[in-house]
PDB file of C-alpha atoms and ligand atoms in Angstrom:
ATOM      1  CA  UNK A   1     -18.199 -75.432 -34.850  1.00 84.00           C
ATOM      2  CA  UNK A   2     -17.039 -71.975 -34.521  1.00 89.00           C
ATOM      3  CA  UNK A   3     -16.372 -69.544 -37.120  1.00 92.00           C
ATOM      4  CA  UNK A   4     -12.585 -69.656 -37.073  1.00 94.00           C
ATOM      5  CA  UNK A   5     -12.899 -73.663 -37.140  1.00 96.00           C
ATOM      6  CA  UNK A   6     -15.151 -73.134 -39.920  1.00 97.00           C
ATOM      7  CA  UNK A   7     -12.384 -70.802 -41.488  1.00 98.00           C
ATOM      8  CA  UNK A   8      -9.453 -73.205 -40.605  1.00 97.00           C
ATOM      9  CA  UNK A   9     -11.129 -76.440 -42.194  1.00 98.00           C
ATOM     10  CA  UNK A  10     -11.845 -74.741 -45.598  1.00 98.00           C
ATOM     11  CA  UNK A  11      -8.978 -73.381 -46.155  1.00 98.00           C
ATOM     12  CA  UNK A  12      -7.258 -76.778 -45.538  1.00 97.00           C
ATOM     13  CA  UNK A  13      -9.236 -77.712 -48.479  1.00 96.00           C
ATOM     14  CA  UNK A  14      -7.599 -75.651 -50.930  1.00 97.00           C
ATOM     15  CA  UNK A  15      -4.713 -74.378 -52.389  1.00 97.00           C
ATOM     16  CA  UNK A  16      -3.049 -71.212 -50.576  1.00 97.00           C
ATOM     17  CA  UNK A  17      -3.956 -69.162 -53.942  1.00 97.00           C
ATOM     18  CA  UNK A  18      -7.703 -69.695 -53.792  1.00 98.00           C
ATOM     19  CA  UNK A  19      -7.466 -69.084 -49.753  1.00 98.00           C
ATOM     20  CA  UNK A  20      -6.348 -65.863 -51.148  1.00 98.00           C
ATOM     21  CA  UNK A  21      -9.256 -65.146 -53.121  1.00 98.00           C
ATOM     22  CA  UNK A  22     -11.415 -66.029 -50.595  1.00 98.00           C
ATOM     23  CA  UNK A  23      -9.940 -63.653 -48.375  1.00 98.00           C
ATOM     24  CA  UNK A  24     -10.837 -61.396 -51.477  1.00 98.00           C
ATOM     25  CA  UNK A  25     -14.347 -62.111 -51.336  1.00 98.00           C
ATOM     26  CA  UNK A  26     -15.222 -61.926 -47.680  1.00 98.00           C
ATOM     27  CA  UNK A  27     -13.518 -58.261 -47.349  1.00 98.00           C
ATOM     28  CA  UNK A  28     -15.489 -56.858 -50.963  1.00 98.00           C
ATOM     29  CA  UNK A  29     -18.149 -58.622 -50.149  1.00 99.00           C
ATOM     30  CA  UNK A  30     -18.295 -56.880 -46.985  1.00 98.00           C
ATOM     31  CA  UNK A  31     -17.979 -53.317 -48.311  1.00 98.00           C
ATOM     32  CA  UNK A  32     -20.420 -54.320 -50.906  1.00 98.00           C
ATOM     33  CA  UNK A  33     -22.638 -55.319 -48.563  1.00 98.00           C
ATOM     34  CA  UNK A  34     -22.140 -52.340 -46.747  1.00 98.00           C
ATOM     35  CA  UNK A  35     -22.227 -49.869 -49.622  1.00 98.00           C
ATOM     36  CA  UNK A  36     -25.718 -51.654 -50.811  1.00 98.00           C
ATOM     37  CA  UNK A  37     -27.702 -52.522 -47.751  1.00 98.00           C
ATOM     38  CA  UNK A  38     -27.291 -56.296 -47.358  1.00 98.00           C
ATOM     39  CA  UNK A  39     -26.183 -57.699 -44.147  1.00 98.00           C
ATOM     40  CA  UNK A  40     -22.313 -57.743 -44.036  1.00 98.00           C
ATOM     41  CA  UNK A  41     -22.232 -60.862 -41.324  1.00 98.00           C
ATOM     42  CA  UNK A  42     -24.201 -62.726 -44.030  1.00 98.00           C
ATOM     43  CA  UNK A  43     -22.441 -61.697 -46.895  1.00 98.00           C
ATOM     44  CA  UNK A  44     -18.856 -62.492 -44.722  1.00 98.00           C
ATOM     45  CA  UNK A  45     -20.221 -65.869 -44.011  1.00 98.00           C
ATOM     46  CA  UNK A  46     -21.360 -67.209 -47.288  1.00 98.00           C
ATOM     47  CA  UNK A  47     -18.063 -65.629 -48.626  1.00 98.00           C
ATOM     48  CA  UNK A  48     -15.993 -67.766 -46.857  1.00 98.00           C
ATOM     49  CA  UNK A  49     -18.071 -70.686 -47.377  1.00 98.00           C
ATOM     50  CA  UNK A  50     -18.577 -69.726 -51.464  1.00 98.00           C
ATOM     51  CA  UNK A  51     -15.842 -71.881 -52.902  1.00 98.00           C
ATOM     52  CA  UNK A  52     -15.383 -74.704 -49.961  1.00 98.00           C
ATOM     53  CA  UNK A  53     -15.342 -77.299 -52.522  1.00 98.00           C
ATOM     54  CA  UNK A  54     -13.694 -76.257 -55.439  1.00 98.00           C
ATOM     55  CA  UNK A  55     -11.037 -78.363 -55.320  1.00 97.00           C
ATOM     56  CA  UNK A  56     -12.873 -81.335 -54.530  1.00 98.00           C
ATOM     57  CA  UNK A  57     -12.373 -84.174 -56.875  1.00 98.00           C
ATOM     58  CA  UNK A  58     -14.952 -84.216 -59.736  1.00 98.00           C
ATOM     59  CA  UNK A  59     -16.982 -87.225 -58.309  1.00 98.00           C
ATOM     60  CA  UNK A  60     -16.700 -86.142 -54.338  1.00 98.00           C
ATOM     61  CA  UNK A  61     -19.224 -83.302 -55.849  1.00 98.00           C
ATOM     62  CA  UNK A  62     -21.338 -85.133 -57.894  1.00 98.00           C
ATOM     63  CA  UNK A  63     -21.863 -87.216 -54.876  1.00 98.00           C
ATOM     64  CA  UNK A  64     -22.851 -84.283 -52.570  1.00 98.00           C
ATOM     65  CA  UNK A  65     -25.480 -83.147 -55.379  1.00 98.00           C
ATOM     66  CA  UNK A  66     -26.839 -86.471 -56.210  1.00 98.00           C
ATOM     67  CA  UNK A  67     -27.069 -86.855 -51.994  1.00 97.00           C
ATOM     68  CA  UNK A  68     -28.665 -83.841 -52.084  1.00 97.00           C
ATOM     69  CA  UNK A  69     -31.381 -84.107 -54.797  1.00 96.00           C
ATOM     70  CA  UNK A  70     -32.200 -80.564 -55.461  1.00 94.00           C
ATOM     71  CA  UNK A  71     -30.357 -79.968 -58.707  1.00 88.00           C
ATOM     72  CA  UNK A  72     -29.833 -82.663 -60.517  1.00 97.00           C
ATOM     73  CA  UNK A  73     -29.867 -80.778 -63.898  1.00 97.00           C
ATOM     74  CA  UNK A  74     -26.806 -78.803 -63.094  1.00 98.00           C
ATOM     75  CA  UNK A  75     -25.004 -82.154 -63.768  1.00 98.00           C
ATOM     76  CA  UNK A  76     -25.448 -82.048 -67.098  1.00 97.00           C
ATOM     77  CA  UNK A  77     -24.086 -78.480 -67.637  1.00 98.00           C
ATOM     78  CA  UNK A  78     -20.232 -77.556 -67.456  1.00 98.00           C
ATOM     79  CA  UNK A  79     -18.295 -78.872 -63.836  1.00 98.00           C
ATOM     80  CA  UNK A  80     -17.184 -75.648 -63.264  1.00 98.00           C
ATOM     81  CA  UNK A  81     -20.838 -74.711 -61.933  1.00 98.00           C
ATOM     82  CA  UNK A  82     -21.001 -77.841 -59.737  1.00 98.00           C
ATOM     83  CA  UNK A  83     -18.737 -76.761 -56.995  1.00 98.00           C
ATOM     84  CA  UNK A  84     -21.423 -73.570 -56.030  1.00 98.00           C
ATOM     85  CA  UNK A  85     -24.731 -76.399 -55.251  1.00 98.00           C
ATOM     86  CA  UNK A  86     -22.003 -78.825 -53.573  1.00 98.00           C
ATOM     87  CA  UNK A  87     -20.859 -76.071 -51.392  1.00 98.00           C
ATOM     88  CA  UNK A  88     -23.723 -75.275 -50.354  1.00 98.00           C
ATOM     89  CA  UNK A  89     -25.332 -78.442 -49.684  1.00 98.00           C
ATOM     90  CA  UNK A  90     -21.752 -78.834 -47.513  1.00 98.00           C
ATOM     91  CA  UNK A  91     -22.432 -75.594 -45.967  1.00 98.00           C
ATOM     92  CA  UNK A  92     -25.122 -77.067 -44.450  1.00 98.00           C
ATOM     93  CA  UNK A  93     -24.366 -80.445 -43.710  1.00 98.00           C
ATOM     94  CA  UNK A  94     -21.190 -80.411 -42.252  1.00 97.00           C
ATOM     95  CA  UNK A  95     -20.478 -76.881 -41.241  1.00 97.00           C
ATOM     96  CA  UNK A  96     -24.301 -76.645 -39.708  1.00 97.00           C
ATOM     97  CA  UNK A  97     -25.321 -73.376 -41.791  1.00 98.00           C
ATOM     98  CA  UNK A  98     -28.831 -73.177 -41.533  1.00 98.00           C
ATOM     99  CA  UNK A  99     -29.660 -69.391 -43.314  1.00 98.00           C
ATOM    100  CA  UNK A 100     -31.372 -70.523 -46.379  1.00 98.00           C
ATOM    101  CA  UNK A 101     -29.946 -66.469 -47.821  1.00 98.00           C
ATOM    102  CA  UNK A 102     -26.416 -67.780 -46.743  1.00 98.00           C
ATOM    103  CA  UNK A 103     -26.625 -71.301 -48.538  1.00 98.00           C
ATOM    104  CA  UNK A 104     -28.674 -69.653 -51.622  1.00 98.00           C
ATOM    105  CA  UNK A 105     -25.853 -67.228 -52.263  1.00 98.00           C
ATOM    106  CA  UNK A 106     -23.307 -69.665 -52.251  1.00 98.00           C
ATOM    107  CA  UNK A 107     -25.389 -71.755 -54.169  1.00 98.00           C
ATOM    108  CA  UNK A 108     -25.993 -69.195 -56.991  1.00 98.00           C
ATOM    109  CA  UNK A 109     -23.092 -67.594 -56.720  1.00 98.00           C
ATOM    110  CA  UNK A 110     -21.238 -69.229 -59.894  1.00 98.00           C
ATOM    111  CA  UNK A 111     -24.100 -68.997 -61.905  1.00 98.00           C
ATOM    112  CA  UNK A 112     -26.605 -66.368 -60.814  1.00 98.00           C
ATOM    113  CA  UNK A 113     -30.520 -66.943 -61.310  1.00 98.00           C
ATOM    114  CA  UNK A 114     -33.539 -64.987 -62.146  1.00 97.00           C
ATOM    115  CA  UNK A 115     -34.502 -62.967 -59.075  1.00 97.00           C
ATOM    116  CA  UNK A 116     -31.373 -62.802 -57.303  1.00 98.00           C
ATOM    117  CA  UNK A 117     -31.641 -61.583 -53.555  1.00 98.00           C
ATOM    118  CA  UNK A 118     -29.509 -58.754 -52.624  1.00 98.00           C
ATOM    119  CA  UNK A 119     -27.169 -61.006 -50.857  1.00 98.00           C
ATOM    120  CA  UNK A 120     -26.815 -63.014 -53.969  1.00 98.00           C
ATOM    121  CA  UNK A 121     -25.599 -60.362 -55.789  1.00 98.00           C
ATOM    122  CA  UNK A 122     -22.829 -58.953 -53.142  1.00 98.00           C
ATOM    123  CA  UNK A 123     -21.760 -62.144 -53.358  1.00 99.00           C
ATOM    124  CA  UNK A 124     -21.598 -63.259 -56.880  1.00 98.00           C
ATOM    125  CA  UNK A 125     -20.119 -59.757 -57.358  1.00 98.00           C
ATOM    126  CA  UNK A 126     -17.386 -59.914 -54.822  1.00 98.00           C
ATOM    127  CA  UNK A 127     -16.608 -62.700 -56.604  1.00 98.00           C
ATOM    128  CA  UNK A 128     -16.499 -61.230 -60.175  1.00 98.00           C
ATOM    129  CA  UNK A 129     -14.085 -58.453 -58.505  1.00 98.00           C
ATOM    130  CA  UNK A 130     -12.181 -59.216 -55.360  1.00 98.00           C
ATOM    131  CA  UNK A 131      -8.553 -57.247 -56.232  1.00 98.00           C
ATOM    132  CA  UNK A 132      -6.777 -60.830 -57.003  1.00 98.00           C
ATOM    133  CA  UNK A 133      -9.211 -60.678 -59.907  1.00 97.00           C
ATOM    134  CA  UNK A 134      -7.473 -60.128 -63.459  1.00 96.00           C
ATOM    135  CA  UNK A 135      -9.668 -60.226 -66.343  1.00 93.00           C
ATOM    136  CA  UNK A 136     -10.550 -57.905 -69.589  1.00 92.00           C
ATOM    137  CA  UNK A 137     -13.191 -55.512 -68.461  1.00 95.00           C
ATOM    138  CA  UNK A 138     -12.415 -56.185 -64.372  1.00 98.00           C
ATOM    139  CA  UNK A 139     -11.781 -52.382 -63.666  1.00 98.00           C
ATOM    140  CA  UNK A 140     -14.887 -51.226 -65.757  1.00 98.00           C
ATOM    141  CA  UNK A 141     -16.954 -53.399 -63.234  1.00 98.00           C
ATOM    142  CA  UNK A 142     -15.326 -52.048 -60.167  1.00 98.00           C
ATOM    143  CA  UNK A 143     -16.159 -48.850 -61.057  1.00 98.00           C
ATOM    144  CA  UNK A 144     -20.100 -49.654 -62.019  1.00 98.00           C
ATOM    145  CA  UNK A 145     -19.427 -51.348 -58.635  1.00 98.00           C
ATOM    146  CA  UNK A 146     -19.263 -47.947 -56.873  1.00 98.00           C
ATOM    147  CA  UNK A 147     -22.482 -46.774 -57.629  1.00 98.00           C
ATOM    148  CA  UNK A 148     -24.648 -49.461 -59.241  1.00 98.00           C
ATOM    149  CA  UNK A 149     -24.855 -52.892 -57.987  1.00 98.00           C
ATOM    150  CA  UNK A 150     -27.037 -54.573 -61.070  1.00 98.00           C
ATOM    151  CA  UNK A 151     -24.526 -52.492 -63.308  1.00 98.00           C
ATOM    152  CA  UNK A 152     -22.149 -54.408 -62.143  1.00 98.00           C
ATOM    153  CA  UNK A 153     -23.185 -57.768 -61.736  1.00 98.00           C
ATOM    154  CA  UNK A 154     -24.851 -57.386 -65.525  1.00 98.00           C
ATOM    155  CA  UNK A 155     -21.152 -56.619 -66.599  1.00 98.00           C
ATOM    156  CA  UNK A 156     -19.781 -59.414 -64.988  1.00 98.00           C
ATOM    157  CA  UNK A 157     -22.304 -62.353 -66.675  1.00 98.00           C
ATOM    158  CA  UNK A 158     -21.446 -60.390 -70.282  1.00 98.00           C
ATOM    159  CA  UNK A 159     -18.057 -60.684 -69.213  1.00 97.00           C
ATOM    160  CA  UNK A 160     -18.479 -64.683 -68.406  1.00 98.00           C
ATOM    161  CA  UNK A 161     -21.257 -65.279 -71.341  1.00 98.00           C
ATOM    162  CA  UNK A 162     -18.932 -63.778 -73.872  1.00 97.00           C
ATOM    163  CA  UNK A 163     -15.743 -65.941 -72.372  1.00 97.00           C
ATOM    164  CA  UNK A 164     -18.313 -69.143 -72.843  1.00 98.00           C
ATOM    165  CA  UNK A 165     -19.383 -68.006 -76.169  1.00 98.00           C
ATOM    166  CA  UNK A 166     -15.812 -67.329 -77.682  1.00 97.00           C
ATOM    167  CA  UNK A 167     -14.632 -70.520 -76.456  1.00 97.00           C
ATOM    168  CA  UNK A 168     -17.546 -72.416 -78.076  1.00 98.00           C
ATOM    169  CA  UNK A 169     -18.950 -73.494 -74.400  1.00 97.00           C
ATOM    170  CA  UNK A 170     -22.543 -74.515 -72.911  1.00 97.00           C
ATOM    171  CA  UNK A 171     -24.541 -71.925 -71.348  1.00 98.00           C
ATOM    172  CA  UNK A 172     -26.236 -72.445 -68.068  1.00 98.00           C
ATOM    173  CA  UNK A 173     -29.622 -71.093 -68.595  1.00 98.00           C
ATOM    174  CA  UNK A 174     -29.578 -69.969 -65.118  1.00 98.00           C
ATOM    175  CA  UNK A 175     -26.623 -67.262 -66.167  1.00 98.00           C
ATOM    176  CA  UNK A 176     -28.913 -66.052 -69.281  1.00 98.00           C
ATOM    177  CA  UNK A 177     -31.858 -65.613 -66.528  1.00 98.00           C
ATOM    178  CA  UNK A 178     -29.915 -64.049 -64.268  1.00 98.00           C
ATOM    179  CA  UNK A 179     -28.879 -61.280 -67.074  1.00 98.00           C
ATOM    180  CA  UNK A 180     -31.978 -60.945 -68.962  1.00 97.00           C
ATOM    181  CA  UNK A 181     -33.452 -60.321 -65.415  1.00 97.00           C
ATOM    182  CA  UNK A 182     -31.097 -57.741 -64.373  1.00 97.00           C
ATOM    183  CA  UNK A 183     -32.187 -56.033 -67.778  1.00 96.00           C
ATOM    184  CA  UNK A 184     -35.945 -56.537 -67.338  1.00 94.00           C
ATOM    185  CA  UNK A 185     -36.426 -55.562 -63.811  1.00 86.00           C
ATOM    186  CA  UNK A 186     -33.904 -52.760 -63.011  1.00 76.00           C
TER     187      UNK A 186
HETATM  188  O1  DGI B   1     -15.042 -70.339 -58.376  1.00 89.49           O
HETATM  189  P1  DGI B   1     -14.444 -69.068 -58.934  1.00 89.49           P
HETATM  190  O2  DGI B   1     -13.286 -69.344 -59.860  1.00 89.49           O
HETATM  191  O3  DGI B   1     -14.082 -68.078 -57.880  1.00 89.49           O
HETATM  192  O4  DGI B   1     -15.557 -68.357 -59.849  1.00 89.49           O
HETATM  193  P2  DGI B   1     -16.987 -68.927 -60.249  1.00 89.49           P
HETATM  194  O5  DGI B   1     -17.617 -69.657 -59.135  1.00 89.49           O
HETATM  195  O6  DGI B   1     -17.749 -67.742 -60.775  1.00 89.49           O
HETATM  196  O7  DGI B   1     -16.714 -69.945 -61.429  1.00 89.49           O
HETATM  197  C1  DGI B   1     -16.592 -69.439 -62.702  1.00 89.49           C
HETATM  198  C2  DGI B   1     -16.289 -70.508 -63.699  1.00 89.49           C
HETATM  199  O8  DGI B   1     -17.470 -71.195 -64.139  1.00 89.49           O
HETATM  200  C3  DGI B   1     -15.711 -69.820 -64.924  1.00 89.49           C
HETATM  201  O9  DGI B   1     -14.512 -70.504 -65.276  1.00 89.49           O
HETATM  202  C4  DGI B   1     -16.757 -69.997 -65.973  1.00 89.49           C
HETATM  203  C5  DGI B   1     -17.401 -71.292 -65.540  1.00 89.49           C
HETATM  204  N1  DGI B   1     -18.722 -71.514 -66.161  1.00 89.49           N
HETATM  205  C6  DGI B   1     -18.956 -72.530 -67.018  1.00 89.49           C
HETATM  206  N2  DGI B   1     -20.194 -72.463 -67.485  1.00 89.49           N
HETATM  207  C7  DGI B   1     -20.774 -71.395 -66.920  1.00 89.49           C
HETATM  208  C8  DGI B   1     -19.837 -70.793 -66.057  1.00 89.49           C
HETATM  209  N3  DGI B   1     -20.143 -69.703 -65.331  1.00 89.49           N
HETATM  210  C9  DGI B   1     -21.395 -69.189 -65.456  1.00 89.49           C
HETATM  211  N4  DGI B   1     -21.737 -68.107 -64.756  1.00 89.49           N
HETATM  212  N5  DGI B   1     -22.334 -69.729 -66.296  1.00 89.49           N
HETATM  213  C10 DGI B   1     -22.077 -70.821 -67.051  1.00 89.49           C
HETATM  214  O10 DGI B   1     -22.918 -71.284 -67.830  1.00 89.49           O
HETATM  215 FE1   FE B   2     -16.826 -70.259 -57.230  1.00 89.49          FE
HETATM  216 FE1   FE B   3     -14.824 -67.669 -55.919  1.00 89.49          FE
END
């Protein structure tokens, strides 16, 4: 499959709206990649792969991670985090992605983990600030995004732990490892 197959079956899996955002993602997470040293044809890739199956019905993605095997403790955490393992397990079982840095940055891109590669964090921070984003605290973390990459991304889980904690939510652990690393190893 080529890339503008790839492009044309993904989007058919979604609303017009999120094909916007994607669209959002791939061009930040281009400059990002750019601006920070990662490798922009990775980062473009794994953008427009990053929220393939979003819209997928609850138990279509529980499927694709019980198929899978690897993370089977995500399912007991919030659904919102599922579609980031299921999209990448899809990534590479129907669209024939093999580049583990690809599928692991779509895979952590919802929730971040400890040790995050430098194409995990254009990614997860396109994501956080693509200009369709509108959230308290969005243009604070486009401007850390000029200069400082972990700045950033550390701004953007505060911004998501705090949502979760005001509304009473679950944390991933995986989110709290991903900040408390940023902090630790700077
Ligand atoms: O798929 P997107 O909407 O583009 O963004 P995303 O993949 O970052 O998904 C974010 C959603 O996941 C957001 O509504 C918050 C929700 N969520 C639920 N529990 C957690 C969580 N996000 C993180 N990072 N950690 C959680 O524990
Ligand atoms: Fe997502
Ligand atoms: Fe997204």
């Amino acid at each position: 499959m080529d890339k503008q197959q790839m492009i044309e079956s993904i989007r058919s899996g979604m609303p017009e709206r999120r094909w916007q955002h994607v669209q959002g993602v791939i061009s930040t997470a281009i400059v990002l990649a750019k601006r920070f040293g990662a490798d922009p044809d990775k980062a473009e890739l794994a953008a427009i792969l990053h929220d393939l199956a979003k819209y997928w019905p609850v138990d279509r993605m529980e499927e694709a991670i019980r198929e899978e095997g690897a993370d089977l403790g995500i399912l007991s955490y919030d659904k919102e985090l599922w579609h980031a393992p299921a999209g990448a397990y899809i990534s590479r079982r129907d669209y024939g992605v093999t580049d583990i840095e690809v599928l692991d940055s779509v895979r952590y891109h919802t929730s971040g983990r400890a040790g995050m590669t430098l194409l995990d964090k254009v990614v997860c921070l396109a994501d956080y600030m693509e200009p369709g984003r509108d959230f308290p605290g969005v243009d604070g973390i486009r401007e850390l995004a000029e200069t400082d990459l972990d700045a950033a991304l550390r701004a953007g889980f505060d911004s998501t732990i705090r949502f979760l904690l005001e509304k009473g939510k679950v944390i991933y652990p995986l989110t709290l490892a991903a900040r408390n690393d940023l902090i630790r190893n700077p």
